[in-house]
PDB file of N, CA and C in Angstrom:
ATOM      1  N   UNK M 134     268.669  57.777 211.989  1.00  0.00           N
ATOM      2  CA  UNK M 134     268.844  58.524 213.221  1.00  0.00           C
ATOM      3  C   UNK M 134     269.689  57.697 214.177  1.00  0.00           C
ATOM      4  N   UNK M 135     270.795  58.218 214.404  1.00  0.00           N
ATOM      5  CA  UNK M 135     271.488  57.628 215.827  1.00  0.00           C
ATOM      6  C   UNK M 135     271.510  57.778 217.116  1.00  0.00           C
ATOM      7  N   UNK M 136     270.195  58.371 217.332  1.00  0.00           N
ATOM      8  CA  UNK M 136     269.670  58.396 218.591  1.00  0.00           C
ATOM      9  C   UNK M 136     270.384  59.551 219.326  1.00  0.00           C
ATOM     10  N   UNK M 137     271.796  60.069 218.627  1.00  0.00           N
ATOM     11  CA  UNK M 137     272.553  61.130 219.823  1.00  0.00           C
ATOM     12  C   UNK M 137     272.554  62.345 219.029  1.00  0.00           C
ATOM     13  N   UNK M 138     272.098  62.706 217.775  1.00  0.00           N
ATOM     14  CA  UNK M 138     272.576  63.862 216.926  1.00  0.00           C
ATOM     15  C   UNK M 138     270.974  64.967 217.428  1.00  0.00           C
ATOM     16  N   UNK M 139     271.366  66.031 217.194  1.00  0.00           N
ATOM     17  CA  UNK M 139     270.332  66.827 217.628  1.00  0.00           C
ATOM     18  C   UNK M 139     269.203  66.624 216.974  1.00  0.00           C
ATOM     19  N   UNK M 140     267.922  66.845 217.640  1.00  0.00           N
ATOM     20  CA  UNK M 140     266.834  66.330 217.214  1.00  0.00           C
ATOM     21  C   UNK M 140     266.004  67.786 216.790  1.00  0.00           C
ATOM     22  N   UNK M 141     265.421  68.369 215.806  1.00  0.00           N
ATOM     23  CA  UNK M 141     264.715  69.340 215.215  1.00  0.00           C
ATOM     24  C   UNK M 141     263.214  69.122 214.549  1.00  0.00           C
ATOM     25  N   UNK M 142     262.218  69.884 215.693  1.00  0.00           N
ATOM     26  CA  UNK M 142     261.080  69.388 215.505  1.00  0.00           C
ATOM     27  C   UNK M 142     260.788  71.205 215.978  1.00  0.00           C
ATOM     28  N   UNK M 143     259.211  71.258 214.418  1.00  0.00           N
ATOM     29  CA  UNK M 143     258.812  72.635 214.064  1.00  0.00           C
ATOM     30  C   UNK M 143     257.135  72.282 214.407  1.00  0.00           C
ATOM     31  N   UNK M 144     256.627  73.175 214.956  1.00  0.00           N
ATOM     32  CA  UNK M 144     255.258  73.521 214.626  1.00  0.00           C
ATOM     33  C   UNK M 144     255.012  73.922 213.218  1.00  0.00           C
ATOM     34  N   UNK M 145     253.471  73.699 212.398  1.00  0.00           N
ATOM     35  CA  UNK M 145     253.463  74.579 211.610  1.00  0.00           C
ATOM     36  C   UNK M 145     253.312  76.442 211.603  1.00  0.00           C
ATOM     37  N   UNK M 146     253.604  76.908 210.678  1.00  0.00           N
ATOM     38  CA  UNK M 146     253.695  78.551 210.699  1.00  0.00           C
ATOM     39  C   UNK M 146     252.092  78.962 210.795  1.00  0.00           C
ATOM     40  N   UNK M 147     252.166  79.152 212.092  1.00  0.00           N
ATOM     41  CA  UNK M 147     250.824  79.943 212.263  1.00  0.00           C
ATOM     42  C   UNK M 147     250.548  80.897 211.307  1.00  0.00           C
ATOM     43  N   UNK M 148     249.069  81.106 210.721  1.00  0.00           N
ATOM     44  CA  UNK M 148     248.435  82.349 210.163  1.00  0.00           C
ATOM     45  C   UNK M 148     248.040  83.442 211.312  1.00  0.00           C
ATOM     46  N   UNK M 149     248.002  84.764 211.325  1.00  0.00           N
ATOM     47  CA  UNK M 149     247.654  85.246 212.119  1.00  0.00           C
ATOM     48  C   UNK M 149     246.427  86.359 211.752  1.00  0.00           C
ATOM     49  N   UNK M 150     245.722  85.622 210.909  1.00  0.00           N
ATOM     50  CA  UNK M 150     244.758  86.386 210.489  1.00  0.00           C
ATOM     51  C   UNK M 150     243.225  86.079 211.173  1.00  0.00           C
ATOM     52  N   UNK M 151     243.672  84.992 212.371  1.00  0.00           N
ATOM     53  CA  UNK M 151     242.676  85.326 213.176  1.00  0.00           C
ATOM     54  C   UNK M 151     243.432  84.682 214.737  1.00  0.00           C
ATOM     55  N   UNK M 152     242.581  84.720 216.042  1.00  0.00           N
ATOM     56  CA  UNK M 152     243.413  84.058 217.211  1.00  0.00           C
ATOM     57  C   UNK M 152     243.480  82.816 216.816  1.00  0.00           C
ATOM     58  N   UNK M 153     244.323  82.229 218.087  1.00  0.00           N
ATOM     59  CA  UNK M 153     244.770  80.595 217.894  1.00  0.00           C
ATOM     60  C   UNK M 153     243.430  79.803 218.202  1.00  0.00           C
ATOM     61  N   UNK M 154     243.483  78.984 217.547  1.00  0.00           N
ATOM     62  CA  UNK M 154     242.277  77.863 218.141  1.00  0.00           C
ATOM     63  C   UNK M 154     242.528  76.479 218.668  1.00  0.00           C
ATOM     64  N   UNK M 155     241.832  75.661 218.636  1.00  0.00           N
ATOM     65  CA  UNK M 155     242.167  74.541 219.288  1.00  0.00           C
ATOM     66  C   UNK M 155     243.665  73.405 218.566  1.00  0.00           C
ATOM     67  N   UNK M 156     242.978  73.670 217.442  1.00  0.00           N
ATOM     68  CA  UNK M 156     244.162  72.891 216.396  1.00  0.00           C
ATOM     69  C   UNK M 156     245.666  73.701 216.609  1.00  0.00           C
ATOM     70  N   UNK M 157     245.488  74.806 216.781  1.00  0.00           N
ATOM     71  CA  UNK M 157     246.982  75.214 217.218  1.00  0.00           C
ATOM     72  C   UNK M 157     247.614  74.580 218.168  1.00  0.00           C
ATOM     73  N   UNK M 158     246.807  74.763 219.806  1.00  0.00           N
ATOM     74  CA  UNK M 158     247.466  74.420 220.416  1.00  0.00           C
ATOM     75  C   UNK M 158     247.420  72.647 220.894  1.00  0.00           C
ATOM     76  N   UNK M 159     246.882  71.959 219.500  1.00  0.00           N
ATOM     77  CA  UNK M 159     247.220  70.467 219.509  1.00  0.00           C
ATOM     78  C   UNK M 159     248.404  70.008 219.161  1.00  0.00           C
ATOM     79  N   UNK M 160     248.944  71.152 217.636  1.00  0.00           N
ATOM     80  CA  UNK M 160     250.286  70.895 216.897  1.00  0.00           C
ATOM     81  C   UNK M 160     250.984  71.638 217.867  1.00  0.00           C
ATOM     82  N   UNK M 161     251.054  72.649 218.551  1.00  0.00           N
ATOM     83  CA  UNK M 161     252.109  72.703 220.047  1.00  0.00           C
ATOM     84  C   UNK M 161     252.354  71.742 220.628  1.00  0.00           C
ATOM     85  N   UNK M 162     251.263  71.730 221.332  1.00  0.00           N
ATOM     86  CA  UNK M 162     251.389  70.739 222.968  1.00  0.00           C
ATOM     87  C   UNK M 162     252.088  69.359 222.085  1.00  0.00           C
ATOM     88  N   UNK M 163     251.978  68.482 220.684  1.00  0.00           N
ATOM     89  CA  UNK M 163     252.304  67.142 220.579  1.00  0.00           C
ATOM     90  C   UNK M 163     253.578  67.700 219.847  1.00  0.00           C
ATOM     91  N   UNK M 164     254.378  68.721 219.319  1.00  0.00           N
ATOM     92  CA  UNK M 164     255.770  69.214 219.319  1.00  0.00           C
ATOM     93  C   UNK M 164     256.239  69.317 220.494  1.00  0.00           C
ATOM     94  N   UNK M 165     255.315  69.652 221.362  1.00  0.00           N
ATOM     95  CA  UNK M 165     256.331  69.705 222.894  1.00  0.00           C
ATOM     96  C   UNK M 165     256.426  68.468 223.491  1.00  0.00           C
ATOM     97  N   UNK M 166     255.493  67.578 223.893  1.00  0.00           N
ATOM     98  CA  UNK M 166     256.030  66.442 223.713  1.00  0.00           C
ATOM     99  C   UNK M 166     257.184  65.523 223.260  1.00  0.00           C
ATOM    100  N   UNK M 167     257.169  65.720 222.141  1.00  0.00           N
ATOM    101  CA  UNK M 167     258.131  64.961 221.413  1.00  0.00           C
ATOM    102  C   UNK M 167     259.405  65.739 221.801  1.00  0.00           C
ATOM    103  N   UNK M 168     259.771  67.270 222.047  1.00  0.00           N
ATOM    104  CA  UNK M 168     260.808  67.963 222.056  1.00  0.00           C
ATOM    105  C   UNK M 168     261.078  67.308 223.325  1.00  0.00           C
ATOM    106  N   UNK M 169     260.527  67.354 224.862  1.00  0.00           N
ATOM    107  CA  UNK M 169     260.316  66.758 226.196  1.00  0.00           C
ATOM    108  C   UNK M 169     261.085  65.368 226.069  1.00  0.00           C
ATOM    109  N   UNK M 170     260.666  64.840 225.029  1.00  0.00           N
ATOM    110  CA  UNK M 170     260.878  63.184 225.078  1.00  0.00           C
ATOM    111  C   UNK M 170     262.603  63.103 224.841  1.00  0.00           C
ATOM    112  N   UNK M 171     262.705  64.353 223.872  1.00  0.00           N
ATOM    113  CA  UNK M 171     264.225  63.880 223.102  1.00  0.00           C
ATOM    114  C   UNK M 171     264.934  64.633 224.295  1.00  0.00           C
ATOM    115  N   UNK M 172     264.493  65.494 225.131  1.00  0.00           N
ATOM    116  CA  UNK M 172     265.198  66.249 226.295  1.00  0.00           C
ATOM    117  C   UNK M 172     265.795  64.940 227.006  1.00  0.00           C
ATOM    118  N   UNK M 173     264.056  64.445 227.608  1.00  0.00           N
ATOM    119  CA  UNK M 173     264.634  63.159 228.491  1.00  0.00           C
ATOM    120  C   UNK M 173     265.534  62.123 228.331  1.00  0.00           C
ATOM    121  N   UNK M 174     265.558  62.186 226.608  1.00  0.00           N
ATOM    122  CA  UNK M 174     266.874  60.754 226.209  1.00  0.00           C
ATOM    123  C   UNK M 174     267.688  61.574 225.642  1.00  0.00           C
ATOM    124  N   UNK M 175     267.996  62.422 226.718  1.00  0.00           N
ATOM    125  CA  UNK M 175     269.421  63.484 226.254  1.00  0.00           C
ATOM    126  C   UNK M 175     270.001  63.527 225.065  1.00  0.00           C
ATOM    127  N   UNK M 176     268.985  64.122 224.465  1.00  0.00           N
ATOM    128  CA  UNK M 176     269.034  65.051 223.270  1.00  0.00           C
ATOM    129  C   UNK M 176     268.979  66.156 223.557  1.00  0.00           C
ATOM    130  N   UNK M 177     269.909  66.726 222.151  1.00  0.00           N
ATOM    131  CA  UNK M 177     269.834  68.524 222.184  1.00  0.00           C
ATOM    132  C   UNK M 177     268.673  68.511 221.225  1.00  0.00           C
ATOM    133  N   UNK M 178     267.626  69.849 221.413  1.00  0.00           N
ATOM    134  CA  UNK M 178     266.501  69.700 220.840  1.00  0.00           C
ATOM    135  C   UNK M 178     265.824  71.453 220.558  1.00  0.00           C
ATOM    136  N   UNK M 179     266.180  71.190 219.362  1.00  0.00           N
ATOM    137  CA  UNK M 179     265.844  72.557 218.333  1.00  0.00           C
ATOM    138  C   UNK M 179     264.265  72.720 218.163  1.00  0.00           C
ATOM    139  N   UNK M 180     263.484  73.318 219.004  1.00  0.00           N
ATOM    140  CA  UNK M 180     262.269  73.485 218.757  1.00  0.00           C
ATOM    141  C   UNK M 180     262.094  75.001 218.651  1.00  0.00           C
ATOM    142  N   UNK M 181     261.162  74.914 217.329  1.00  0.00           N
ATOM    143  CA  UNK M 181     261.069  76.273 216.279  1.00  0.00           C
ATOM    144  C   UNK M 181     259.133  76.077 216.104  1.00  0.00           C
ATOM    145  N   UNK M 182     258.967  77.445 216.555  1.00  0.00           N
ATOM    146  CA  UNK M 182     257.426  77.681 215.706  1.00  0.00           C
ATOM    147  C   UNK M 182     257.418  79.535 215.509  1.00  0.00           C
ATOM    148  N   UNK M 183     256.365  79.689 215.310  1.00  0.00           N
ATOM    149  CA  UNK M 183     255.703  80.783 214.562  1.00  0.00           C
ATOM    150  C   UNK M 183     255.011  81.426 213.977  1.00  0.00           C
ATOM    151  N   UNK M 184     254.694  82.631 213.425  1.00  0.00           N
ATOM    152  CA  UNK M 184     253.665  83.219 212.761  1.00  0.00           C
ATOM    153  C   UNK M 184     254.135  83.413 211.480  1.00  0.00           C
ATOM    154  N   UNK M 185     253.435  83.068 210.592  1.00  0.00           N
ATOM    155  CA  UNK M 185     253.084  83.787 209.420  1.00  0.00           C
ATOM    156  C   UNK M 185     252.602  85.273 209.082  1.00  0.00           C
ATOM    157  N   UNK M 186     253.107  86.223 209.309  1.00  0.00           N
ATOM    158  CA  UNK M 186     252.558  87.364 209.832  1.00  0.00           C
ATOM    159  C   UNK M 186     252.693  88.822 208.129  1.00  0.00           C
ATOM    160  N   UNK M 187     252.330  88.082 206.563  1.00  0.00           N
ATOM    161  CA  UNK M 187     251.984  88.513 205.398  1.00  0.00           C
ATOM    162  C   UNK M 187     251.069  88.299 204.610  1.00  0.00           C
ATOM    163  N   UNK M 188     250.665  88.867 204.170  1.00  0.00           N
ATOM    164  CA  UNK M 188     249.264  88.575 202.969  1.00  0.00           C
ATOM    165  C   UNK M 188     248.088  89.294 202.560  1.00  0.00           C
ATOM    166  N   UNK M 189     247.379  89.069 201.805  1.00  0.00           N
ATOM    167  CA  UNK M 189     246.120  89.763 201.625  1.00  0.00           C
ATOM    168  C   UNK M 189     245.157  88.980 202.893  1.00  0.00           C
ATOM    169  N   UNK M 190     244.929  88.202 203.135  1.00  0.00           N
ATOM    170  CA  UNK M 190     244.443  87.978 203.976  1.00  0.00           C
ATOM    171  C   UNK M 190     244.434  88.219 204.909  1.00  0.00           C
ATOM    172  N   UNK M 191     245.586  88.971 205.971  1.00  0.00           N
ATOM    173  CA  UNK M 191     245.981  89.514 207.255  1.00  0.00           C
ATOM    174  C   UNK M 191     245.645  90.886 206.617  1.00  0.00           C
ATOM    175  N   UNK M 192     245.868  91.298 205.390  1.00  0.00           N
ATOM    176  CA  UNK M 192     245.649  92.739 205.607  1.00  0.00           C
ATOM    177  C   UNK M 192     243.786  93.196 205.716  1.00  0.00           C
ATOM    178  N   UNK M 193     243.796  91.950 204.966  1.00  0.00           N
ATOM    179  CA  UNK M 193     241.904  92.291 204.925  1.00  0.00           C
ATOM    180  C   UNK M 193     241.056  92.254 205.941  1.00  0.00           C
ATOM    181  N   UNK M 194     241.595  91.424 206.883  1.00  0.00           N
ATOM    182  CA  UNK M 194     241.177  90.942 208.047  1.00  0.00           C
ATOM    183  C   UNK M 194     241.220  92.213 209.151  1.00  0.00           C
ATOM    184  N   UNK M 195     242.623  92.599 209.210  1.00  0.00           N
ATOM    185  CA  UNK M 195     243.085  93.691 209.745  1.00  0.00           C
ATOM    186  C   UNK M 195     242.240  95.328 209.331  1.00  0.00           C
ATOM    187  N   UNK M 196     242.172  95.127 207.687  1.00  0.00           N
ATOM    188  CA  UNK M 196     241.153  96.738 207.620  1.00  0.00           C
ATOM    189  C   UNK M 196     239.545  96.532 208.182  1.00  0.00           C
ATOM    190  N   UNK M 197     239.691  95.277 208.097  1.00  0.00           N
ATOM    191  CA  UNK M 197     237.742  95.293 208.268  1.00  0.00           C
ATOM    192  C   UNK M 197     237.722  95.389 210.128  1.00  0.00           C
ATOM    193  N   UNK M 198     238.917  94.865 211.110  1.00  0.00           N
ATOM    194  CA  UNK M 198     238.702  95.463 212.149  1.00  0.00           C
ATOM    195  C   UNK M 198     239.433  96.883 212.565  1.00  0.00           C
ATOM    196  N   UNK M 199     239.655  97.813 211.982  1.00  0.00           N
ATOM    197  CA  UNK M 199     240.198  98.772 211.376  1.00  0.00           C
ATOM    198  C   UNK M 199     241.359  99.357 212.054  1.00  0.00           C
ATOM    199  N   UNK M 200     241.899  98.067 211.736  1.00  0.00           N
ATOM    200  CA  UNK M 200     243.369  97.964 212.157  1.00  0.00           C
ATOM    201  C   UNK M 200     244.667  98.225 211.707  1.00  0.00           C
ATOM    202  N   UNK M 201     245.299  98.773 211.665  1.00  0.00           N
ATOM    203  CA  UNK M 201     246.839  99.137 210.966  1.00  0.00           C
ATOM    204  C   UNK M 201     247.603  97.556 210.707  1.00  0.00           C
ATOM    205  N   UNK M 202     247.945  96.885 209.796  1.00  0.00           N
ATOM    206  CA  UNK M 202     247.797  95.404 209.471  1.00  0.00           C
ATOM    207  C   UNK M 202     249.078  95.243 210.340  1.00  0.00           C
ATOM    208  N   UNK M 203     250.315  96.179 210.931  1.00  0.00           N
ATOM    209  CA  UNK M 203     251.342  95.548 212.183  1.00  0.00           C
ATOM    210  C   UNK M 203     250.711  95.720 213.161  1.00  0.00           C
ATOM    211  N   UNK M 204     249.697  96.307 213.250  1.00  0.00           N
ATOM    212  CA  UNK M 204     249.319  96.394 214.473  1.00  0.00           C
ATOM    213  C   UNK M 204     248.493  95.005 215.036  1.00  0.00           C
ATOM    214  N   UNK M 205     247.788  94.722 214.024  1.00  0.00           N
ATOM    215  CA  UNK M 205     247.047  93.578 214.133  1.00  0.00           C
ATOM    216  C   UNK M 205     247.664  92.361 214.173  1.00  0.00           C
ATOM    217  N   UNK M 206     249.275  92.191 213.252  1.00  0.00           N
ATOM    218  CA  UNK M 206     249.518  91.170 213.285  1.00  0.00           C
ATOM    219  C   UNK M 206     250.287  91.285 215.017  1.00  0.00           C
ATOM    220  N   UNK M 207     250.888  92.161 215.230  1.00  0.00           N
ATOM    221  CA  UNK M 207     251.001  91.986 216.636  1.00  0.00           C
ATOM    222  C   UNK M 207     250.584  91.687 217.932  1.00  0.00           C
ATOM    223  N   UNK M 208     249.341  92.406 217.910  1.00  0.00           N
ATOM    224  CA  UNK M 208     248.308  91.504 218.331  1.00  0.00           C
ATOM    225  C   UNK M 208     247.926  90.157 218.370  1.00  0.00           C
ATOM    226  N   UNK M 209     248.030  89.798 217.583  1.00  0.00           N
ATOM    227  CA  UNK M 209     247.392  88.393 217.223  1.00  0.00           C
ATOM    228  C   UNK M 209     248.721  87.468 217.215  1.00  0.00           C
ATOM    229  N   UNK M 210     249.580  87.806 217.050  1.00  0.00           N
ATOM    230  CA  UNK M 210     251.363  87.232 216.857  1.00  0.00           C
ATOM    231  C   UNK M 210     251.357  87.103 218.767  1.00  0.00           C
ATOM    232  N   UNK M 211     251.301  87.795 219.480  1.00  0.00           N
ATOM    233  CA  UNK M 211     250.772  87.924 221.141  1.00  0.00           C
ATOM    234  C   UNK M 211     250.187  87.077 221.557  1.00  0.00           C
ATOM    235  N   UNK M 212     248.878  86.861 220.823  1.00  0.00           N
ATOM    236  CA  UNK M 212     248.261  85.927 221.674  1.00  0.00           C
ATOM    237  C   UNK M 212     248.599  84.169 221.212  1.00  0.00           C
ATOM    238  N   UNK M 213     249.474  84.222 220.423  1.00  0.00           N
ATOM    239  CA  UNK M 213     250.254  83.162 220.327  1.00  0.00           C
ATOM    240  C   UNK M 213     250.925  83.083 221.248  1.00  0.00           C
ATOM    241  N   UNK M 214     252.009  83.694 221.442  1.00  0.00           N
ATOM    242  CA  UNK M 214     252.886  83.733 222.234  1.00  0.00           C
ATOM    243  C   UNK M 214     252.290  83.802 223.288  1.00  0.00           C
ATOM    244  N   UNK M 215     251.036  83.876 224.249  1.00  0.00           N
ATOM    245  CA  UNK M 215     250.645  83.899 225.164  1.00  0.00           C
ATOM    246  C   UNK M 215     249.888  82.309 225.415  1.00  0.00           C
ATOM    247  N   UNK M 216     249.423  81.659 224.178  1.00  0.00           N
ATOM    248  CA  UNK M 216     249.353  80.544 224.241  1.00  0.00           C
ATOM    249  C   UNK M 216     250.411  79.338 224.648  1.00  0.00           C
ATOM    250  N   UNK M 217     251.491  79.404 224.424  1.00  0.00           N
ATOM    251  CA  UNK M 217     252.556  78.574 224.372  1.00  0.00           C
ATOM    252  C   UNK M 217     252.427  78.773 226.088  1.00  0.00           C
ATOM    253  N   UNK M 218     252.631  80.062 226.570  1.00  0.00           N
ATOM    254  CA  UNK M 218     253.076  80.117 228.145  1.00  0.00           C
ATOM    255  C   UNK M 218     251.881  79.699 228.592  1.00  0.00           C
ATOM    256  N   UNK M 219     250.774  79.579 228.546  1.00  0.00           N
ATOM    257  CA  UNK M 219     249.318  78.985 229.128  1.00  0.00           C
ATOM    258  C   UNK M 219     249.509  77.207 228.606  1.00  0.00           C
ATOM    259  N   UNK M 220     249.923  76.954 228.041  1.00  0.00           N
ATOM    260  CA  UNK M 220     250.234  75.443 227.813  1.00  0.00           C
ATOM    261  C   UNK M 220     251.608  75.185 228.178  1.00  0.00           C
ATOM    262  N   UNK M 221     252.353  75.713 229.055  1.00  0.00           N
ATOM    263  CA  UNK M 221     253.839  75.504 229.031  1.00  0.00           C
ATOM    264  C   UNK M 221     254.713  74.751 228.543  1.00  0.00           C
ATOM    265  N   UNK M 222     254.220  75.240 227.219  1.00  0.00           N
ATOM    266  CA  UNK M 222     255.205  74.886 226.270  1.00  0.00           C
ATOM    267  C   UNK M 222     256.600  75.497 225.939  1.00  0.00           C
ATOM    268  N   UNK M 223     257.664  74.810 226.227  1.00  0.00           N
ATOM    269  CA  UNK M 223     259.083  75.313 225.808  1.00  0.00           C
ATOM    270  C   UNK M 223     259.745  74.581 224.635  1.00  0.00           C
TER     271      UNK M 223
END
């Protein structure tokens, strides 16, 4: 690393087969950090996260609260995204 080339740091791919919990927003908040850090030593800084939003598991999850499985993952894909802005994370 030469300290000036863009720096690219990912959360892992959220499951969204249930809300976020604490461990989510640990691997946020210490990606944002580090993204913050490479801001401050003027770096350009590619920060990427997300949902996992396929599977038998989202769909099962989704019929047993008898949910249409986009509907649910939207839902739940939301309150991610509502997490990041409650931890102001960018």
């Amino acid at each position: 690393d030469d300290g000036r080339s863009p720096y690219q740091i990912t959360t892992p791919i959220y499951y969204v087969n249930d809300k976020p919990h604490i461990g989510h927003a640990y691997t946020s908040l210490a990606c944002d950090v580090l993204a913050r850090y490479m801001r401050l030593s003027q770096r350009d800084v590619y920060f990427l996260t997300g949902t996992d939003e396929h599977g038998q598991k989202v769909q099962t999850t989704a019929a047993t609260k008898g949910m249409d499985p986009l509907a649910f993952c939207d839902e739940v894909s939301r309150s991610f995204r509502e997490l990041l802005t409650l931890l102001d994370i960018d």
